[in-house]
Every structure is written in C-alpha cells, then in structure tokens.
PDB file of C-alpha atoms in Angstrom:
ATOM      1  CA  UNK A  21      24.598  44.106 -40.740  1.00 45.00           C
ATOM      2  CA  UNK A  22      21.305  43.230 -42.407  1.00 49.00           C
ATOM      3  CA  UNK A  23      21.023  43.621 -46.160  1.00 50.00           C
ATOM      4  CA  UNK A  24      18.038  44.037 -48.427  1.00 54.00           C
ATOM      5  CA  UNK A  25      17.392  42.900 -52.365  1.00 53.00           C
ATOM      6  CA  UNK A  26      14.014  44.776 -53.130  1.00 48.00           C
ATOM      7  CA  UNK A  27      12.993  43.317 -56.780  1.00 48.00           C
ATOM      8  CA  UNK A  28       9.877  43.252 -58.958  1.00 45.00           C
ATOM      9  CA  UNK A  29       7.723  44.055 -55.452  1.00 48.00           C
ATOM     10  CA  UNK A  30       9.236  41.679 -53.390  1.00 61.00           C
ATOM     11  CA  UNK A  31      11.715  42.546 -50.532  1.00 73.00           C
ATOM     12  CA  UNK A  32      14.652  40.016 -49.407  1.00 77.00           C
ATOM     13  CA  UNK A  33      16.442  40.830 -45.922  1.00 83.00           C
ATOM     14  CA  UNK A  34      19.642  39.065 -45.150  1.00 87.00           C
ATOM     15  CA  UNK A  35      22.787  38.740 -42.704  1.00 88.00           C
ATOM     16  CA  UNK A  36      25.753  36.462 -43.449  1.00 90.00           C
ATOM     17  CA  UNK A  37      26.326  34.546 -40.163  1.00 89.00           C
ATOM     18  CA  UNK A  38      29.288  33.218 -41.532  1.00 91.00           C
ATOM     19  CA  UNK A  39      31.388  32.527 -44.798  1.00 94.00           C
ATOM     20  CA  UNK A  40      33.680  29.176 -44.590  1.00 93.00           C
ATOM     21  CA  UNK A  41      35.688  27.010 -47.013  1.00 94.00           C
ATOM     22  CA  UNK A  42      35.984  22.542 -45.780  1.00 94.00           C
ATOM     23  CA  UNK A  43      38.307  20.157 -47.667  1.00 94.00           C
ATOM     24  CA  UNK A  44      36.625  17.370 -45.530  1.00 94.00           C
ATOM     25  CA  UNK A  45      38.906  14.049 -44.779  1.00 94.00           C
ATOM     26  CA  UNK A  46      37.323  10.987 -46.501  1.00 90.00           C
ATOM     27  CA  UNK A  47      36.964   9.797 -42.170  1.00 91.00           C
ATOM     28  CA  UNK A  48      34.915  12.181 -41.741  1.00 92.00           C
ATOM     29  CA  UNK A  49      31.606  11.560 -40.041  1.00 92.00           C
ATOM     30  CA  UNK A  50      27.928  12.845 -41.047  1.00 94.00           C
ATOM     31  CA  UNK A  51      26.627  15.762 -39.753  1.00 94.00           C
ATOM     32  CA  UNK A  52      23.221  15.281 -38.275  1.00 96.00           C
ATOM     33  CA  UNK A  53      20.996  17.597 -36.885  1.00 95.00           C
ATOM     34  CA  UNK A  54      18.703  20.219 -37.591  1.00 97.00           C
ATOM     35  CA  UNK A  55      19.702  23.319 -39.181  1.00 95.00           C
ATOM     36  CA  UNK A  56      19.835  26.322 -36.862  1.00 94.00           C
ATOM     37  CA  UNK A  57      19.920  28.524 -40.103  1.00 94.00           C
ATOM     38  CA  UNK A  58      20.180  28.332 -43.672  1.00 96.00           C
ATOM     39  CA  UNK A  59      23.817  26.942 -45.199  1.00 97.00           C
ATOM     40  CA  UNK A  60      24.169  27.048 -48.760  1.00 97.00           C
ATOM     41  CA  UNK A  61      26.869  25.001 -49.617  1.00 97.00           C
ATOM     42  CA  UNK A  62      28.844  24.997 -53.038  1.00 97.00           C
ATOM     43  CA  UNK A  63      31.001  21.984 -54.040  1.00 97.00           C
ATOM     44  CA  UNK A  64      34.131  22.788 -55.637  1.00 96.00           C
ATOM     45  CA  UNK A  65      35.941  19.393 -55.744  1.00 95.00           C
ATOM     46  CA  UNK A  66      34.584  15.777 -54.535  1.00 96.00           C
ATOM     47  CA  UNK A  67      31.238  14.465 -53.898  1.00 96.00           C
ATOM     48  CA  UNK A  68      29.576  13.319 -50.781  1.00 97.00           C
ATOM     49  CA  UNK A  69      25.541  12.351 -49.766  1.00 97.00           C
ATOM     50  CA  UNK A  70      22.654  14.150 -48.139  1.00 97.00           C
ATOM     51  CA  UNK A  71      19.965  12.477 -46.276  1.00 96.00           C
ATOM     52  CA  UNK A  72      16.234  14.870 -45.631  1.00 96.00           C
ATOM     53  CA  UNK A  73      14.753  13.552 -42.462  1.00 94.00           C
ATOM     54  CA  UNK A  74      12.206  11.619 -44.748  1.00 94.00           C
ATOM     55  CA  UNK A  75      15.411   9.022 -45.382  1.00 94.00           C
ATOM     56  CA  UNK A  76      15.983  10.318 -48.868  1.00 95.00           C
ATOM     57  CA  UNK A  77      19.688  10.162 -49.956  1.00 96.00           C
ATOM     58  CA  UNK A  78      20.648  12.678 -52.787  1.00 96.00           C
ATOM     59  CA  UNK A  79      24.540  12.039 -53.949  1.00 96.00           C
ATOM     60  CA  UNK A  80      26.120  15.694 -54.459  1.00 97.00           C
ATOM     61  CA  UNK A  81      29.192  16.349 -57.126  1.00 96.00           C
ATOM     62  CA  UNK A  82      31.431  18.854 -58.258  1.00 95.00           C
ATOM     63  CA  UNK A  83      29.744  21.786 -59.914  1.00 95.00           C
ATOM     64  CA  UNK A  84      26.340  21.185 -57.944  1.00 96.00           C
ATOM     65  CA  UNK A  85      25.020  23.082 -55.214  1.00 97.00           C
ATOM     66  CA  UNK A  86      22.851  22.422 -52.271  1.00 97.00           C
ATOM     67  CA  UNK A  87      20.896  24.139 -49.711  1.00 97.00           C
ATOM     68  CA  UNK A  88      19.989  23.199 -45.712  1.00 97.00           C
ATOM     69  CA  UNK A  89      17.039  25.228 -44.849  1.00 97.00           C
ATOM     70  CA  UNK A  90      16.697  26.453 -41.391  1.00 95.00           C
ATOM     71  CA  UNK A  91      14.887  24.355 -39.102  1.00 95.00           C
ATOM     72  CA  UNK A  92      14.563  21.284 -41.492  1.00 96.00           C
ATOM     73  CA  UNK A  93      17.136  18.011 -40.582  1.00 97.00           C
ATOM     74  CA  UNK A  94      19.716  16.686 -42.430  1.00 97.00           C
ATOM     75  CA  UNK A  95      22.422  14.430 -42.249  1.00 97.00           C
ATOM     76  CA  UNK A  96      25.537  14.609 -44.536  1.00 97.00           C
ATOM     77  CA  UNK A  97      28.730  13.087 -45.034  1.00 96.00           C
ATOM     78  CA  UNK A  98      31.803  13.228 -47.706  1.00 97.00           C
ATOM     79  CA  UNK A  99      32.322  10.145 -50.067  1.00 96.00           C
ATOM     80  CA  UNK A 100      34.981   8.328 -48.852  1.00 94.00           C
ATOM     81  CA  UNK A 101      36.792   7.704 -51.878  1.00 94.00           C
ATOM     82  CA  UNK A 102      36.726  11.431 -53.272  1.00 96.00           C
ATOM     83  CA  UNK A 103      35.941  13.743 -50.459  1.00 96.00           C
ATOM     84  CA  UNK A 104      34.470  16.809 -50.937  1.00 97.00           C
ATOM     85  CA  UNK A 105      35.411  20.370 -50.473  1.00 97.00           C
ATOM     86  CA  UNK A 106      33.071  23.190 -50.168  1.00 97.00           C
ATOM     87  CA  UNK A 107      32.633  27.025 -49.930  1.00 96.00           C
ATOM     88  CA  UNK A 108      29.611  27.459 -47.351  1.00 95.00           C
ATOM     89  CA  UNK A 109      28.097  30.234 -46.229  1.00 96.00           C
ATOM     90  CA  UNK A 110      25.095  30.679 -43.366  1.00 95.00           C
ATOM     91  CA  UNK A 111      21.830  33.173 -43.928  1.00 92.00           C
ATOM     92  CA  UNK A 112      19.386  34.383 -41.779  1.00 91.00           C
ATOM     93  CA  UNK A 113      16.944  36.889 -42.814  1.00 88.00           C
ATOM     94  CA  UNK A 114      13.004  37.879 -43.827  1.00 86.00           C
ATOM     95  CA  UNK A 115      11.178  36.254 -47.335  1.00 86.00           C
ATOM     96  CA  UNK A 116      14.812  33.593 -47.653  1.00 90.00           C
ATOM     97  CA  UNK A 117      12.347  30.824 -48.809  1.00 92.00           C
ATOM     98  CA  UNK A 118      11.032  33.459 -51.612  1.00 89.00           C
ATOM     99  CA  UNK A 119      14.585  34.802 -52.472  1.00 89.00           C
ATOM    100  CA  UNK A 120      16.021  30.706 -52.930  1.00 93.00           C
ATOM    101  CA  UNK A 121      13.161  30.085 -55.004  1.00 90.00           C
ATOM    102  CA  UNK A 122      13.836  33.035 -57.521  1.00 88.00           C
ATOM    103  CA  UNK A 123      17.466  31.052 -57.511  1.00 91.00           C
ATOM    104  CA  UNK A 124      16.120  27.513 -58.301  1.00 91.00           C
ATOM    105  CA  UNK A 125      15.818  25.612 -54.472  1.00 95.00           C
ATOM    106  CA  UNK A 126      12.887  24.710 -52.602  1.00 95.00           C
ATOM    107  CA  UNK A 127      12.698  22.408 -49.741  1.00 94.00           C
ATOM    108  CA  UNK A 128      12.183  19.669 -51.961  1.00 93.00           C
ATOM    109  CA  UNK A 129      14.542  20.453 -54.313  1.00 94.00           C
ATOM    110  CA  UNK A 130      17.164  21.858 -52.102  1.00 96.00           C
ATOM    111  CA  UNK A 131      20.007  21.500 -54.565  1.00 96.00           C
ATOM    112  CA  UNK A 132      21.172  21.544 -58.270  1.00 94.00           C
ATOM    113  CA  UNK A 133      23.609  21.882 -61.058  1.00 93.00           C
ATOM    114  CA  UNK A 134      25.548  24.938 -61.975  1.00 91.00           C
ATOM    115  CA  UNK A 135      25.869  26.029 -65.782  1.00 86.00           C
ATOM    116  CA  UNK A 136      29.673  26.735 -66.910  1.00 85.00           C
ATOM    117  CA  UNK A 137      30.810  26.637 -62.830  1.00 90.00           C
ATOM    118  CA  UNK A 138      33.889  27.610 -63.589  1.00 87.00           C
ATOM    119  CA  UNK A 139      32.046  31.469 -63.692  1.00 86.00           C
ATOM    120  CA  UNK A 140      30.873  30.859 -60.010  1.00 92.00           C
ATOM    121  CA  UNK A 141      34.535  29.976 -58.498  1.00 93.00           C
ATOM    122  CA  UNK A 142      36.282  33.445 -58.492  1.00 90.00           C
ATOM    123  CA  UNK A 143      32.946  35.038 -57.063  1.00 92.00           C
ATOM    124  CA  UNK A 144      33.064  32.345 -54.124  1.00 94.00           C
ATOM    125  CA  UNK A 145      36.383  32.457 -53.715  1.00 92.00           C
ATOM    126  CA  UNK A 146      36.275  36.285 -53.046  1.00 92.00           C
ATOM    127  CA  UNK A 147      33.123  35.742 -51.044  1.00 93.00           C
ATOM    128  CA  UNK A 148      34.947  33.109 -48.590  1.00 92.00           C
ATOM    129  CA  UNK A 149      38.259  35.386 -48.722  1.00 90.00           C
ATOM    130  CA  UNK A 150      36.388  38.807 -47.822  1.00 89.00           C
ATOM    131  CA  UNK A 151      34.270  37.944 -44.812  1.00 87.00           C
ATOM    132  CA  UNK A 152      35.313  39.361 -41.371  1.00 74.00           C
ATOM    133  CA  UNK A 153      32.857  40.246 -39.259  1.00 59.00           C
ATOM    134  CA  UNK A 154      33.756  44.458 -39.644  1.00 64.00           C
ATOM    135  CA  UNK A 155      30.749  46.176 -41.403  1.00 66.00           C
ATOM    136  CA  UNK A 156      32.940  47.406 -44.391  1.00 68.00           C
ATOM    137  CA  UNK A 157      33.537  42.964 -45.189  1.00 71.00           C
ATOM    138  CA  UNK A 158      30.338  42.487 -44.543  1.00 76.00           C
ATOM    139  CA  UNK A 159      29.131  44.763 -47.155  1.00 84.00           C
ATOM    140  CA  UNK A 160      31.759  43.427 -49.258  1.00 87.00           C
ATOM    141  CA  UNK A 161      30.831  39.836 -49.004  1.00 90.00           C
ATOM    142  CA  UNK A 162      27.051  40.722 -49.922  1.00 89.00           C
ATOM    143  CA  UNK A 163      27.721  41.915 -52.763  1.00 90.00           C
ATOM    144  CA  UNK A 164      29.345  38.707 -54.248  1.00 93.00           C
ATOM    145  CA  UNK A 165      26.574  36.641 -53.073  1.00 93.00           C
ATOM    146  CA  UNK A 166      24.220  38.759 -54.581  1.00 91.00           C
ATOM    147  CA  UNK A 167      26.318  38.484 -57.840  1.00 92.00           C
ATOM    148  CA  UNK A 168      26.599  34.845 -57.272  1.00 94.00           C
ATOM    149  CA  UNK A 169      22.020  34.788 -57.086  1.00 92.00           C
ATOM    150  CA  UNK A 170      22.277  37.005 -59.486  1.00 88.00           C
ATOM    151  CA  UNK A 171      23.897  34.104 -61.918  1.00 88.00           C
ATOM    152  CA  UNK A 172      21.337  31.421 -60.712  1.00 89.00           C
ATOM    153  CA  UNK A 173      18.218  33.854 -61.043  1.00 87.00           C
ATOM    154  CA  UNK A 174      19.249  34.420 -64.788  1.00 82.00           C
ATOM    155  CA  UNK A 175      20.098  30.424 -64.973  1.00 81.00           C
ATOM    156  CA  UNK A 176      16.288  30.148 -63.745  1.00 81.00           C
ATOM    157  CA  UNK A 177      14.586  32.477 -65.740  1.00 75.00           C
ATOM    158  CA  UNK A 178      16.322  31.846 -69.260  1.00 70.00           C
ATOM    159  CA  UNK A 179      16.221  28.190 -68.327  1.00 55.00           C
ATOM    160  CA  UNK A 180      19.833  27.580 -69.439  1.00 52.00           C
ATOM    161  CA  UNK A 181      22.091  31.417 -69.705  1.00 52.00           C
ATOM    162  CA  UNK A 182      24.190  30.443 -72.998  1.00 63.00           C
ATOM    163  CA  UNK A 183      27.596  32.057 -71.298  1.00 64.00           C
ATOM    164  CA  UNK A 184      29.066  31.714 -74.475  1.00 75.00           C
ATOM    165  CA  UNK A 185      27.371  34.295 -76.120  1.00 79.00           C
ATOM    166  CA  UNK A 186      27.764  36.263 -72.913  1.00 76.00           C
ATOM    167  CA  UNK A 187      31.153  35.550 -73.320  1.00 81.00           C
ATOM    168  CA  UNK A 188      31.255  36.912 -77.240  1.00 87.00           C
ATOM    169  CA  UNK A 189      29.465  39.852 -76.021  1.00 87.00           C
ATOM    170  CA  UNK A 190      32.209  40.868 -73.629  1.00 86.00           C
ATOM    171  CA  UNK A 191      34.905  40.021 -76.077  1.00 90.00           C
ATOM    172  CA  UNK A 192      33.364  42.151 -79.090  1.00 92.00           C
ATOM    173  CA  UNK A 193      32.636  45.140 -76.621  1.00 90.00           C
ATOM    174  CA  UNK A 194      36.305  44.959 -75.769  1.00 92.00           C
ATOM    175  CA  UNK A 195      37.209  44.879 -78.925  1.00 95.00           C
ATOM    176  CA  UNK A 196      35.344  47.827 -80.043  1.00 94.00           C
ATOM    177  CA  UNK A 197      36.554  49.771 -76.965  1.00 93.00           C
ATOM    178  CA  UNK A 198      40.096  49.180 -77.902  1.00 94.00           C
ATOM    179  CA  UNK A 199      39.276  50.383 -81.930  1.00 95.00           C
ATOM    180  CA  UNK A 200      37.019  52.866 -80.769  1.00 93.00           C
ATOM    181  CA  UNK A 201      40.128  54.416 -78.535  1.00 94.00           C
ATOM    182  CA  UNK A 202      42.531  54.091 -81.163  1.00 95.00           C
ATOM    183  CA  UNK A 203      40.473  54.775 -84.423  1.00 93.00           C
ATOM    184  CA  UNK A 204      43.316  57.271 -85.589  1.00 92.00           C
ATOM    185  CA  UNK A 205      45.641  54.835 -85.496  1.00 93.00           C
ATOM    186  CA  UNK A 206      46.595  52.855 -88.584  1.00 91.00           C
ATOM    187  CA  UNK A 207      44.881  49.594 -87.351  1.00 93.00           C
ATOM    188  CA  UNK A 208      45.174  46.203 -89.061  1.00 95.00           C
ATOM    189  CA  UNK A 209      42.995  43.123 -88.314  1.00 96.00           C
ATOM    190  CA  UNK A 210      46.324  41.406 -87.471  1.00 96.00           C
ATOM    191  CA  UNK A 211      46.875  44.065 -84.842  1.00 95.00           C
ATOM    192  CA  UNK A 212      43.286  44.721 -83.579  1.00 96.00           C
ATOM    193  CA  UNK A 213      43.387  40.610 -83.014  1.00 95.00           C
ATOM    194  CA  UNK A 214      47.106  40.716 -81.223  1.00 94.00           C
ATOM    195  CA  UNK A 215      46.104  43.475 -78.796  1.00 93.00           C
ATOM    196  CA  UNK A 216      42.855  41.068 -77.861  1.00 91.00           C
ATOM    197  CA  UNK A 217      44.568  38.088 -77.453  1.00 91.00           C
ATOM    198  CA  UNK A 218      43.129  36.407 -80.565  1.00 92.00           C
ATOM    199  CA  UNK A 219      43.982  34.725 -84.332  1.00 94.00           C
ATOM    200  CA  UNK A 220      43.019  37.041 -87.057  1.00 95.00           C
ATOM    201  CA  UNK A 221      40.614  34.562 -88.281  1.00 95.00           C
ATOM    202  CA  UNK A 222      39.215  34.730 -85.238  1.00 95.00           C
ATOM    203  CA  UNK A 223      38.800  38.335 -85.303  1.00 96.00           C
ATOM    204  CA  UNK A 224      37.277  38.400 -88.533  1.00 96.00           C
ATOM    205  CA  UNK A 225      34.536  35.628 -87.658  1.00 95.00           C
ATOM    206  CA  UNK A 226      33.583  37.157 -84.365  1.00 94.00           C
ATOM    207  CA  UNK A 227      32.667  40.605 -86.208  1.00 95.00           C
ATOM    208  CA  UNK A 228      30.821  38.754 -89.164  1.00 94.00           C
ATOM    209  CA  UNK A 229      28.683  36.656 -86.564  1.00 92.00           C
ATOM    210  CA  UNK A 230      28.150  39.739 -84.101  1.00 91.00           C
ATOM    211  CA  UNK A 231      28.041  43.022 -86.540  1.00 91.00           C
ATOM    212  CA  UNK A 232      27.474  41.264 -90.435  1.00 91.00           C
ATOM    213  CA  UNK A 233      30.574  43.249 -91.179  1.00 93.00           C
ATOM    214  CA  UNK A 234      34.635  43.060 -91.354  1.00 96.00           C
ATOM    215  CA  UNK A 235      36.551  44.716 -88.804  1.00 96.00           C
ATOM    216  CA  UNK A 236      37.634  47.017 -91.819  1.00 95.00           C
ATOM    217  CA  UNK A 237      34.048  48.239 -92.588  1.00 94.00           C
ATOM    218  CA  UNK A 238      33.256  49.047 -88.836  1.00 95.00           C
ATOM    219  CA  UNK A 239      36.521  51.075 -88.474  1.00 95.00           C
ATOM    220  CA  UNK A 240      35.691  52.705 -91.371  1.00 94.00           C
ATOM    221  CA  UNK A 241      31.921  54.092 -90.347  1.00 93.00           C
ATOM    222  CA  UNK A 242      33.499  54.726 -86.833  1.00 95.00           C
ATOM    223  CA  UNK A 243      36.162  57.251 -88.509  1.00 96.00           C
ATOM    224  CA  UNK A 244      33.286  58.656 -90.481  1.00 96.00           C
ATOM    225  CA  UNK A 245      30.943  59.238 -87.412  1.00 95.00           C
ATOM    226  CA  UNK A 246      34.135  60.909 -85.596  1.00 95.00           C
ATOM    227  CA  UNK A 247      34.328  63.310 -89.187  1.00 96.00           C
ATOM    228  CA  UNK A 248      30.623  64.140 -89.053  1.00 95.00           C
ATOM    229  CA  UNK A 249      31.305  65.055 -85.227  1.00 94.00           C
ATOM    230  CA  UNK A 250      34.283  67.535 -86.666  1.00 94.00           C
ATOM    231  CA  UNK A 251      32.338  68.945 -89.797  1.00 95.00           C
ATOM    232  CA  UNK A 252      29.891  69.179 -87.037  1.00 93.00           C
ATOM    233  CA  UNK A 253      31.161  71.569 -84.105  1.00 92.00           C
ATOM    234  CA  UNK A 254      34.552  73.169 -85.723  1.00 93.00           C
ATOM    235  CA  UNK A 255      35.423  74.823 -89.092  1.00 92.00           C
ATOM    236  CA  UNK A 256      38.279  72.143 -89.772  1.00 95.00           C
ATOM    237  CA  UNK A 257      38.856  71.959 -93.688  1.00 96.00           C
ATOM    238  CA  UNK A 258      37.897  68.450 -95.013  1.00 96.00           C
ATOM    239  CA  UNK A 259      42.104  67.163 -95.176  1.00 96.00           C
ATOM    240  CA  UNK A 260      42.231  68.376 -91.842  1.00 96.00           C
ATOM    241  CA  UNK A 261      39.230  66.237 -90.413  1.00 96.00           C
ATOM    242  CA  UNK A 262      40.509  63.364 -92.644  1.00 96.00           C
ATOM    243  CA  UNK A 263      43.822  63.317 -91.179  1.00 95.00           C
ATOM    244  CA  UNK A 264      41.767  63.945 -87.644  1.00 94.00           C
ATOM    245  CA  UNK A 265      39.211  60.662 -88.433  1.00 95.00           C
ATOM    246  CA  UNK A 266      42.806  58.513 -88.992  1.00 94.00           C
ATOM    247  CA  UNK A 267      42.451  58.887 -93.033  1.00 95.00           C
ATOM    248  CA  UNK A 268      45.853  59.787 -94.570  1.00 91.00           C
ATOM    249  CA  UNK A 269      44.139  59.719 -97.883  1.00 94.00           C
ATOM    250  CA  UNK A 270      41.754  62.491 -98.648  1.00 95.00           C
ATOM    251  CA  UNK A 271      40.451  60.646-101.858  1.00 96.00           C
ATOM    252  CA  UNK A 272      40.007  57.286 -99.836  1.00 96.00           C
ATOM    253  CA  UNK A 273      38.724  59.314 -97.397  1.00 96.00           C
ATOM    254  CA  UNK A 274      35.946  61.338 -99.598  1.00 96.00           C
ATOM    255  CA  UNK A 275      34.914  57.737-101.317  1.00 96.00           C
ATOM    256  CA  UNK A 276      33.959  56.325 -98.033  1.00 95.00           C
ATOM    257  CA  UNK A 277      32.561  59.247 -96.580  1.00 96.00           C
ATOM    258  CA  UNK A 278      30.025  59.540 -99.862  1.00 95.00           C
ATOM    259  CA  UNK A 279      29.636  55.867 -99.027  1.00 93.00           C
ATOM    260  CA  UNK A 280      28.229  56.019 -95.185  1.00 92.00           C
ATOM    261  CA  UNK A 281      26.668  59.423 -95.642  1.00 93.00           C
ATOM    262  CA  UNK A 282      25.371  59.680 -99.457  1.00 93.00           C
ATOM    263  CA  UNK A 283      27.283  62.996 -99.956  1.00 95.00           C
ATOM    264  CA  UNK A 284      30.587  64.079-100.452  1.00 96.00           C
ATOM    265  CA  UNK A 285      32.310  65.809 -97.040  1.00 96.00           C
ATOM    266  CA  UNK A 286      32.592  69.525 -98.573  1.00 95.00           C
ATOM    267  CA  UNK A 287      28.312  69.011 -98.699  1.00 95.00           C
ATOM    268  CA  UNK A 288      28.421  67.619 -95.416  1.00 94.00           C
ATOM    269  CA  UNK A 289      30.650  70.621 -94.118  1.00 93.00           C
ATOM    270  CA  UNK A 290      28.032  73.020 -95.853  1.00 92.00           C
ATOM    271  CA  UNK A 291      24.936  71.968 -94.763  1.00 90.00           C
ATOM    272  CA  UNK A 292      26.339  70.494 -91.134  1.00 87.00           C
ATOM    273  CA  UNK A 293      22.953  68.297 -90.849  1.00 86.00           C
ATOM    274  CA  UNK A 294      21.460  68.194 -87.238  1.00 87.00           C
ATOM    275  CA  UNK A 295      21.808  64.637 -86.836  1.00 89.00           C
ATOM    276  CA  UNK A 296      23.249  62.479 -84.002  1.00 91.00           C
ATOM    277  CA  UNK A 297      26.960  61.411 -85.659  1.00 88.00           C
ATOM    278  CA  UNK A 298      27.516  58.259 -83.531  1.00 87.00           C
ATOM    279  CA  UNK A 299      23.745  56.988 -84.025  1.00 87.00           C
ATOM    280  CA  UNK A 300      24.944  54.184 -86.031  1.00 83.00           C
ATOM    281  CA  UNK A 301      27.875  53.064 -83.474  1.00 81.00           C
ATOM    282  CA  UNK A 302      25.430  53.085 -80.641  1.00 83.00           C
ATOM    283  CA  UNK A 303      23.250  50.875 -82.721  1.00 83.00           C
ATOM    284  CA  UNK A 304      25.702  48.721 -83.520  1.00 80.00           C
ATOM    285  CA  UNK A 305      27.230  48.457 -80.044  1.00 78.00           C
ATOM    286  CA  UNK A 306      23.620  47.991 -78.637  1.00 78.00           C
ATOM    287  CA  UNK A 307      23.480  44.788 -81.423  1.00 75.00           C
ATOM    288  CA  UNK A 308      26.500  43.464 -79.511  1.00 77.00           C
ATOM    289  CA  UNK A 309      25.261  43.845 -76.488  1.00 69.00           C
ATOM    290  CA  UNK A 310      21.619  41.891 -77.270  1.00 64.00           C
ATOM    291  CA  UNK A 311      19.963  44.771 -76.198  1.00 50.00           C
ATOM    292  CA  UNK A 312      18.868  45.881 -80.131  1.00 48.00           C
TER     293      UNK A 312
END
C-alpha cells in the first residue's frame, strides 16, 4: 500500500517495506553494503558507528537518529561495550530525498539529535508493534510515522520545538476542560489541582503564567458566559440562572455579573444583547493554545 503526504505543493509517496526492532549483541559484526532502500533507524539504548563509503566514521547514541539512503554504502556496527538497540523501519517511494529534508537529513547529514526523545518512544514503539503486512496495519503504521516527521518537521522549522510549553498547553486545556465540564460544581483550587494530578501552587502558577488570572477569576467569567447564554435563549428568573451558572449566592452572583458585563443581570435579562456569550472563553482558550 503506497501512501501520499501532499504539503505546501509538494507531494511525498511512500510504502513501508518493513518495520523492525534489534537489541544487537556487542559480537556483532558491521553491516556493509549498499542500501537496497532507505532505513531510518532510531536508537533507543546504546551507541554504535557508521562509516559513508567516503571512510567517514560518525559515532551514533541514544536519542539520535540516522538515515541509510537507498543506493548509497554504508557500513555499521554496535559499540562493543554498550550495544545498541534500534527501532528501524525501510521506505521506498517518489520525492523521499525532498520529504527527509523537510525532517532535517540529507545525504551528508544523514543523521541527528532528537529534542525531549522521550516524546518519540511511544510513537515508535506503536509503529514497530502495528506493522503486519494486511492493508488495515499498514495504514496504521503510516500514520505514526507521519506523526513521528511530523515532530522532526516542527523540530526543523522552529529550530528547537520548546515541548515544555507544548506540554503547559496540553495541561491548561485539560484543565479548563475539566472546569469547563463541571463549572456548576462548587470547585476549589485544591480540588481543580487533585483531579489534574497537581499541587495547588502549581495550579495557581500555571493559570497566572498562561491566562494572567487565578483559577477563581476564570471560573468565575466562565459561570457568567454560561448566565448570559441562559438570560440569552430562556425566560429563567435571575436566582434561577444563578443557581444554573453554579452561584448559590444571588448577591455574589449579581456583583460579579456587574463585574464581567458592566450591568446588573435583571438589565442583561431585559435587553438580552446580541452578543456571542462565550467570546471571551474562546479567547482565552485560543491564548492557551498559542494560537491568539
């Protein structure tokens, strides 16, 4: 089964030949010869040395990656002394010299370092662990090497992908999900944290880095965008939408609706403005997610 990546004008064409994982013995011999196809190999523990037919050794380490292009000779061995094991897997296809390039190897520079690795094992673990040669595992196994270019595109093209802010990212839009979900709830910050798997302080310094705000003060304008919603498409009185929003207060309630809004909720319920209620969540959420 061929596959094809069509992006910014240029088309990619692939087939997996084969997907295979080698925990290599430190007796192991090189391997000489020249490539019938293209083997991208991914070192997961160990080290070991490639030779290019010029006579140019390269040593190769844990977290690093390396490419044999079709048609090209190489010779490479395991280091004796701390072996390495690999994921591998073999390409054939149209434009591959065009596609490796977008992912940071040429022929000269046929291999290279990983940022946080750790990210790539899972995907190349359940690239290695889904290929049969059925059409369905196929398919399957294409789509976590394209997730796995995908990575070393965006490691090319930002020059170094900070995954920690990725990371952030993920963890505030979870967050938000959860409070979102729950917003009639009476939520603490101890409890938002405990659901997420994280200290209260931590909590509180993730939303004043991401949102410039407490996770109080977002909960608060979420409640008050699903009030404007209610005021909005139902004749609810304003105790009943306060109860609704996850106020039990109805004074508490009306001082941070005049807050948000600049009017008190019976005004709000009169004039029912035509405005989009969850504007300022979407906003906020598209802050989070770096696209603002």
């Amino acid at each position: 089964m061929t596959f094809s990546v069509d992006e910014f004008g240029e088309e990619y064409k692939f087939r997996i030949g084969k997907v295979g994982y080698e925990h290599c013995p430190p007796s192991k011999g090189p391997v000489s010869r020249v490539r019938p196809n293209n083997a991208w190999h991914f070192v997961l523990f160990g080290r070991g040395t490639v030779i290019t037919a010029d006579g140019k050794m390269y040593k190769i380490n844990r977290g690093e990656s390396f490419l044999l292009y079709q048609d090209e000779y190489y010779s490479y061995y395991p280091d004796p002394q701390d072996p390495w094991t690999y994921v591998w897997v073999e390409l054939t296809g149209d434009n591959l010299e065009a596609m490796f390039r977008q992912c940071g190897f040429t022929k000269e520079k046929f291999h290279k370092s990983l940022n946080e690795f750790d990210s790539y094992v899972e995907l190349l673990k359940s690239m290695k662990d889904s290929f049969d040669e059925s059409d369905v595992q196929q398919m399957r196994t294409c789509a976590y090497l394209i997730l796995i270019m995908s990575r070393c595109i965006e490691e090319e093209r930002e020059g170094k992908v900070d995954f920690k802010i990725i990371r952030k990212r993920r963890q505030m839009r979870d967050i938000l999900t959860y409070m979102n979900n729950n917003f009639n709830l009476p939520l603490t910050n101890e409890e938002i944290a405990a659901e997420n798997g994280l200290a209260t302080r931590t909590l509180t310094a993730l939303f004043a880095e991401m949102l410039q705000m407490t996770p109080v003060q977002y909960l608060n304008a979420y409640r008050i965008a699903i009030s404007c919603e209610r005021f909005q498409i139902t004749d609810m009185t304003v105790a009943e939408v306060a109860k609704w929003s996850g106020f039990d207060d109805v004074k508490y309630f009306s001082r941070v609706f005049r807050k948000e809004k600049g009017m008190s909720p019976q005004e709000y319920k009169k004039t029912k403005p035509n405005e989009d209620a969850f504007a300022w969540v979407k906003k906020k959420e598209a802050e989070v997610m770096g696209s603002k």
